[in-house]
Amino acid sequence: MAVHSAQGDAGRAAGLPDVVPFELSYLSRLSWELGTRIVDDEESTALGTWTHADRRWEVSVTKVTSETAVIRTRTPVGREQFYGAICTELRAAIESFETMPSWQRVE
């Protein structure tokens, strides 16, 4: 997956919004069109969706290959952003949702 940065972001690595309770070393920002297409694919597997109690943020994680997952963040106003992540790094990060009382899993 290629990473393209805006002109003002040159040299800055992709990063999740501050509200997300974990950081990942290897993260690629995806376009909205590509991210939507990947997570909506019939071969993708949803790993979970969590909402933030106060800020109305939503984060979902979808496994898209044996080694790759896509993280979708949705802002309180509905803007979606997509990030590619390595599954092995993401497994431990997902557990942080379970320990943070401000995040609740959506069933």
C-alpha angles and dihedrals in degrees: 000000000000124000120218119185130201116252093260093048098060110148094010118121121229111268138183119245115275092249091067107095097225143047128218127209096214115042132149124198112228128200116254092246094051094042093050092048093050098048092044092053113116091232093058119100123213111228096184150308126228132187128206112234100218106029099037091231118154128205124187130182124207127185107223103170135006089271105024136069133180122224116205119196121192119196124218088262093051102258111148126210126185131208132184115224140176112257096222092055093044098054094071092041093056090059089066089070089061093054097046112084091201091065123070128188116240112226 
